[in-house]
Amino acid sequence: MGDLFPPSEWVMLCHRVIWHGRRCCHARRPACGACVVYDLCPSRDIGEQDPAKAAELIREPRA
């Protein structure tokens, strides 16, 4: 992914990928069908594929 983003954005990209993982890409039940980076993910077919069911798995950020 290094060629997709300039080095000046790598730190924030790292934080955003971690946040995405905690919200959407859970270790036991990833929400692949509702994932915004589905096309870039090498593990995209291991989770729930149905968009409606996958959306139910997404954790909302705590307020």
N, CA, C and O atoms as CSV, one atom per row, in Angstrom:
chain,resi,resn,atom,element,x,y,z
A,1,MET,N,N,0.810,-1.191,0.000
A,1,MET,CA,C,0.000,0.000,0.000
A,1,MET,C,C,0.855,1.257,0.000
A,1,MET,O,O,0.341,2.358,-0.201
A,2,GLY,N,N,2.135,1.105,0.220
A,2,GLY,CA,C,3.020,2.243,0.266
A,2,GLY,C,C,3.010,3.074,-0.993
A,2,GLY,O,O,3.244,4.281,-0.936
A,3,ASP,N,N,2.747,2.462,-2.125
A,3,ASP,CA,C,2.731,3.221,-3.375
A,3,ASP,C,C,1.408,3.968,-3.596
A,3,ASP,O,O,1.320,4.804,-4.495
A,4,LEU,N,N,0.374,3.677,-2.783
A,4,LEU,CA,C,-0.914,4.355,-2.920
A,4,LEU,C,C,-0.974,5.666,-2.133
A,4,LEU,O,O,-1.777,6.543,-2.450
A,5,PHE,N,N,-0.128,5.801,-1.110
A,5,PHE,CA,C,-0.170,6.967,-0.235
A,5,PHE,C,C,1.220,7.562,-0.090
A,5,PHE,O,O,2.206,6.827,-0.031
A,6,PRO,N,N,1.309,8.879,-0.033
A,6,PRO,CA,C,2.612,9.506,0.144
A,6,PRO,C,C,3.131,9.247,1.568
A,6,PRO,O,O,2.335,9.095,2.494
A,7,PRO,N,N,4.438,9.196,1.746
A,7,PRO,CA,C,5.013,8.936,3.069
A,7,PRO,C,C,4.526,9.894,4.152
A,7,PRO,O,O,4.457,9.509,5.320
A,8,SER,N,N,4.190,11.115,3.798
A,8,SER,CA,C,3.715,12.081,4.796
A,8,SER,C,C,2.379,11.676,5.416
A,8,SER,O,O,2.010,12.204,6.466
A,9,GLU,N,N,1.648,10.754,4.795
A,9,GLU,CA,C,0.343,10.324,5.307
A,9,GLU,C,C,0.367,8.947,5.948
A,9,GLU,O,O,-0.672,8.462,6.395
A,10,TRP,N,N,1.519,8.309,6.003
A,10,TRP,CA,C,1.599,6.937,6.506
A,10,TRP,C,C,1.195,6.808,7.970
A,10,TRP,O,O,0.547,5.828,8.337
A,11,VAL,N,N,1.556,7.760,8.806
A,11,VAL,CA,C,1.227,7.658,10.237
A,11,VAL,C,C,-0.282,7.691,10.428
A,11,VAL,O,O,-0.835,6.841,11.125
A,12,MET,N,N,-0.954,8.664,9.817
A,12,MET,CA,C,-2.409,8.739,9.961
A,12,MET,C,C,-3.095,7.559,9.285
A,12,MET,O,O,-4.128,7.089,9.762
A,13,LEU,N,N,-2.540,7.081,8.193
A,13,LEU,CA,C,-3.092,5.901,7.535
A,13,LEU,C,C,-3.058,4.707,8.480
A,13,LEU,O,O,-4.018,3.941,8.560
A,14,CYS,N,N,-1.959,4.557,9.185
A,14,CYS,CA,C,-1.835,3.461,10.147
A,14,CYS,C,C,-2.931,3.547,11.203
A,14,CYS,O,O,-3.568,2.543,11.521
A,15,HIS,N,N,-3.153,4.731,11.744
A,15,HIS,CA,C,-4.197,4.913,12.761
A,15,HIS,C,C,-5.580,4.619,12.185
A,15,HIS,O,O,-6.419,4.021,12.859
A,16,ARG,N,N,-5.816,5.027,10.971
A,16,ARG,CA,C,-7.122,4.791,10.348
A,16,ARG,C,C,-7.357,3.308,10.058
A,16,ARG,O,O,-8.476,2.815,10.202
A,17,VAL,N,N,-6.316,2.609,9.655
A,17,VAL,CA,C,-6.454,1.169,9.389
A,17,VAL,C,C,-6.728,0.422,10.697
A,17,VAL,O,O,-7.550,-0.493,10.726
A,18,ILE,N,N,-6.054,0.804,11.762
A,18,ILE,CA,C,-6.305,0.182,13.071
A,18,ILE,C,C,-7.742,0.445,13.506
A,18,ILE,O,O,-8.426,-0.465,13.974
A,19,TRP,N,N,-8.202,1.685,13.355
A,19,TRP,CA,C,-9.568,2.029,13.736
A,19,TRP,C,C,-10.573,1.222,12.914
A,19,TRP,O,O,-11.559,0.717,13.451
A,20,HIS,N,N,-10.322,1.105,11.634
A,20,HIS,CA,C,-11.199,0.321,10.762
A,20,HIS,C,C,-11.243,-1.133,11.228
A,20,HIS,O,O,-12.311,-1.743,11.279
A,21,GLY,N,N,-10.091,-1.680,11.565
A,21,GLY,CA,C,-10.034,-3.060,12.025
A,21,GLY,C,C,-10.827,-3.295,13.292
A,21,GLY,O,O,-11.466,-4.335,13.452
A,22,ARG,N,N,-10.785,-2.342,14.179
A,22,ARG,CA,C,-11.533,-2.478,15.438
A,22,ARG,C,C,-13.028,-2.311,15.230
A,22,ARG,O,O,-13.824,-2.858,15.994
A,23,ARG,N,N,-13.414,-1.574,14.224
A,23,ARG,CA,C,-14.825,-1.297,13.979
A,23,ARG,C,C,-15.485,-2.318,13.059
A,23,ARG,O,O,-16.632,-2.703,13.285
A,24,CYS,N,N,-14.781,-2.754,12.033
A,24,CYS,CA,C,-15.396,-3.548,10.966
A,24,CYS,C,C,-14.785,-4.938,10.805
A,24,CYS,O,O,-15.508,-5.918,10.624
A,25,CYS,N,N,-13.490,-5.024,10.867
A,25,CYS,CA,C,-12.814,-6.271,10.531
A,25,CYS,C,C,-12.434,-7.047,11.794
A,25,CYS,O,O,-11.259,-7.136,12.148
A,26,HIS,N,N,-13.426,-7.597,12.455
A,26,HIS,CA,C,-13.207,-8.335,13.701
A,26,HIS,C,C,-12.537,-9.670,13.395
A,26,HIS,O,O,-12.755,-10.252,12.332
A,27,ALA,N,N,-11.734,-10.147,14.318
A,27,ALA,CA,C,-10.988,-11.383,14.101
A,27,ALA,C,C,-11.902,-12.591,13.892
A,27,ALA,O,O,-11.625,-13.435,13.039
A,28,ARG,N,N,-12.963,-12.678,14.646
A,28,ARG,CA,C,-13.822,-13.864,14.553
A,28,ARG,C,C,-14.929,-13.732,13.515
A,28,ARG,O,O,-15.309,-14.720,12.887
A,29,ARG,N,N,-15.451,-12.520,13.330
A,29,ARG,CA,C,-16.562,-12.327,12.395
A,29,ARG,C,C,-16.404,-11.024,11.634
A,29,ARG,O,O,-17.084,-10.048,11.950
A,30,PRO,N,N,-15.525,-10.980,10.638
A,30,PRO,CA,C,-15.375,-9.741,9.867
A,30,PRO,C,C,-16.625,-9.442,9.048
A,30,PRO,O,O,-17.329,-10.345,8.594
A,31,ALA,N,N,-16.876,-8.166,8.876
A,31,ALA,CA,C,-18.053,-7.703,8.140
A,31,ALA,C,C,-17.658,-7.347,6.711
A,31,ALA,O,O,-17.756,-6.187,6.313
A,32,CYS,N,N,-17.218,-8.320,5.949
A,32,CYS,CA,C,-16.705,-8.085,4.595
A,32,CYS,C,C,-17.732,-7.439,3.673
A,32,CYS,O,O,-17.367,-6.597,2.853
A,33,GLY,N,N,-18.979,-7.801,3.783
A,33,GLY,CA,C,-20.014,-7.271,2.905
A,33,GLY,C,C,-20.306,-5.800,3.108
A,33,GLY,O,O,-20.937,-5.174,2.256
A,34,ALA,N,N,-19.854,-5.226,4.236
A,34,ALA,CA,C,-20.078,-3.809,4.518
A,34,ALA,C,C,-18.764,-3.039,4.576
A,34,ALA,O,O,-18.728,-1.904,5.051
A,35,CYS,N,N,-17.707,-3.640,4.104
A,35,CYS,CA,C,-16.368,-3.060,4.214
A,35,CYS,C,C,-16.083,-2.083,3.075
A,35,CYS,O,O,-16.343,-2.376,1.908
A,36,VAL,N,N,-15.543,-0.918,3.437
A,36,VAL,CA,C,-15.244,0.097,2.422
A,36,VAL,C,C,-13.932,-0.163,1.695
A,36,VAL,O,O,-13.690,0.424,0.640
A,37,VAL,N,N,-13.086,-1.025,2.232
A,37,VAL,CA,C,-11.819,-1.346,1.570
A,37,VAL,C,C,-11.816,-2.796,1.065
A,37,VAL,O,O,-10.759,-3.408,0.915
A,38,TYR,N,N,-12.985,-3.320,0.811
A,38,TYR,CA,C,-13.155,-4.705,0.370
A,38,TYR,C,C,-12.271,-5.042,-0.835
A,38,TYR,O,O,-11.631,-6.093,-0.858
A,39,ASP,N,N,-12.235,-4.167,-1.819
A,39,ASP,CA,C,-11.481,-4.439,-3.051
A,39,ASP,C,C,-9.971,-4.502,-2.830
A,39,ASP,O,O,-9.261,-5.110,-3.630
A,40,LEU,N,N,-9.471,-3.889,-1.764
A,40,LEU,CA,C,-8.037,-3.871,-1.487
A,40,LEU,C,C,-7.603,-4.976,-0.522
A,40,LEU,O,O,-6.406,-5.218,-0.368
A,41,CYS,N,N,-8.531,-5.633,0.112
A,41,CYS,CA,C,-8.232,-6.570,1.190
A,41,CYS,C,C,-7.892,-7.967,0.672
A,41,CYS,O,O,-8.649,-8.532,-0.117
A,42,PRO,N,N,-6.758,-8.533,1.109
A,42,PRO,CA,C,-6.414,-9.887,0.689
A,42,PRO,C,C,-7.265,-10.957,1.380
A,42,PRO,O,O,-7.286,-12.104,0.932
A,43,SER,N,N,-7.968,-10.601,2.465
A,43,SER,CA,C,-8.795,-11.559,3.207
A,43,SER,C,C,-10.279,-11.286,3.021
A,43,SER,O,O,-11.087,-11.641,3.880
A,44,ARG,N,N,-10.642,-10.666,1.921
A,44,ARG,CA,C,-11.998,-10.160,1.734
A,44,ARG,C,C,-13.102,-11.205,1.685
A,44,ARG,O,O,-14.270,-10.846,1.832
A,45,ASP,N,N,-12.802,-12.431,1.492
A,45,ASP,CA,C,-13.864,-13.436,1.345
A,45,ASP,C,C,-14.051,-14.334,2.558
A,45,ASP,O,O,-14.726,-15.359,2.464
A,46,ILE,N,N,-13.467,-13.972,3.695
A,46,ILE,CA,C,-13.593,-14.856,4.861
A,46,ILE,C,C,-14.746,-14.489,5.771
A,46,ILE,O,O,-15.168,-15.305,6.591
A,47,GLY,N,N,-15.268,-13.267,5.644
A,47,GLY,CA,C,-16.331,-12.806,6.535
A,47,GLY,C,C,-17.700,-12.858,5.892
A,47,GLY,O,O,-17.882,-13.370,4.788
A,48,GLU,N,N,-18.655,-12.309,6.622
A,48,GLU,CA,C,-20.043,-12.248,6.158
A,48,GLU,C,C,-20.116,-11.432,4.870
A,48,GLU,O,O,-19.649,-10.294,4.830
A,49,GLN,N,N,-20.694,-12.001,3.830
A,49,GLN,CA,C,-20.760,-11.356,2.516
A,49,GLN,C,C,-22.054,-10.576,2.290
A,49,GLN,O,O,-22.062,-9.601,1.539
A,50,ASP,N,N,-23.133,-10.989,2.923
A,50,ASP,CA,C,-24.412,-10.307,2.747
A,50,ASP,C,C,-24.315,-8.907,3.364
A,50,ASP,O,O,-24.034,-8.784,4.556
A,51,PRO,N,N,-24.542,-7.850,2.573
A,51,PRO,CA,C,-24.376,-6.487,3.085
A,51,PRO,C,C,-25.239,-6.165,4.304
A,51,PRO,O,O,-24.776,-5.483,5.219
A,52,ALA,N,N,-26.481,-6.643,4.332
A,52,ALA,CA,C,-27.362,-6.353,5.467
A,52,ALA,C,C,-26.871,-7.039,6.734
A,52,ALA,O,O,-26.836,-6.421,7.798
A,53,LYS,N,N,-26.495,-8.297,6.632
A,53,LYS,CA,C,-25.986,-9.022,7.796
A,53,LYS,C,C,-24.643,-8.471,8.239
A,53,LYS,O,O,-24.364,-8.391,9.435
A,54,ALA,N,N,-23.812,-8.092,7.280
A,54,ALA,CA,C,-22.495,-7.531,7.612
A,54,ALA,C,C,-22.654,-6.187,8.317
A,54,ALA,O,O,-21.896,-5.886,9.238
A,55,ALA,N,N,-23.615,-5.383,7.905
A,55,ALA,CA,C,-23.838,-4.083,8.532
A,55,ALA,C,C,-24.205,-4.235,10.007
A,55,ALA,O,O,-23.879,-3.367,10.817
A,56,GLU,N,N,-24.876,-5.320,10.359
A,56,GLU,CA,C,-25.231,-5.569,11.752
A,56,GLU,C,C,-24.010,-5.891,12.610
A,56,GLU,O,O,-24.051,-5.737,13.830
A,57,LEU,N,N,-22.935,-6.335,11.984
A,57,LEU,CA,C,-21.719,-6.689,12.719
A,57,LEU,C,C,-20.812,-5.496,13.008
A,57,LEU,O,O,-19.901,-5.589,13.831
A,58,ILE,N,N,-21.060,-4.379,12.335
A,58,ILE,CA,C,-20.206,-3.197,12.498
A,58,ILE,C,C,-20.406,-2.602,13.873
A,58,ILE,O,O,-21.535,-2.369,14.303
A,59,ARG,N,N,-19.308,-2.357,14.561
A,59,ARG,CA,C,-19.364,-1.725,15.872
A,59,ARG,C,C,-19.326,-0.216,15.681
A,59,ARG,O,O,-18.471,0.315,14.973
A,60,GLU,N,N,-20.251,0.448,16.311
A,60,GLU,CA,C,-20.270,1.913,16.240
A,60,GLU,C,C,-19.261,2.462,17.233
A,60,GLU,O,O,-19.059,1.880,18.299
A,61,PRO,N,N,-18.629,3.571,16.896
A,61,PRO,CA,C,-17.666,4.164,17.820
A,61,PRO,C,C,-18.359,4.611,19.115
A,61,PRO,O,O,-19.503,5.064,19.112
A,62,ARG,N,N,-17.632,4.468,20.196
A,62,ARG,CA,C,-18.165,4.905,21.492
A,62,ARG,C,C,-18.131,6.421,21.578
A,62,ARG,O,O,-17.199,7.065,21.096
A,63,ALA,N,N,-19.156,6.978,22.198
A,63,ALA,CA,C,-19.226,8.446,22.314
A,63,ALA,C,C,-18.490,8.946,23.527
A,63,ALA,O,O,-18.451,10.152,23.771
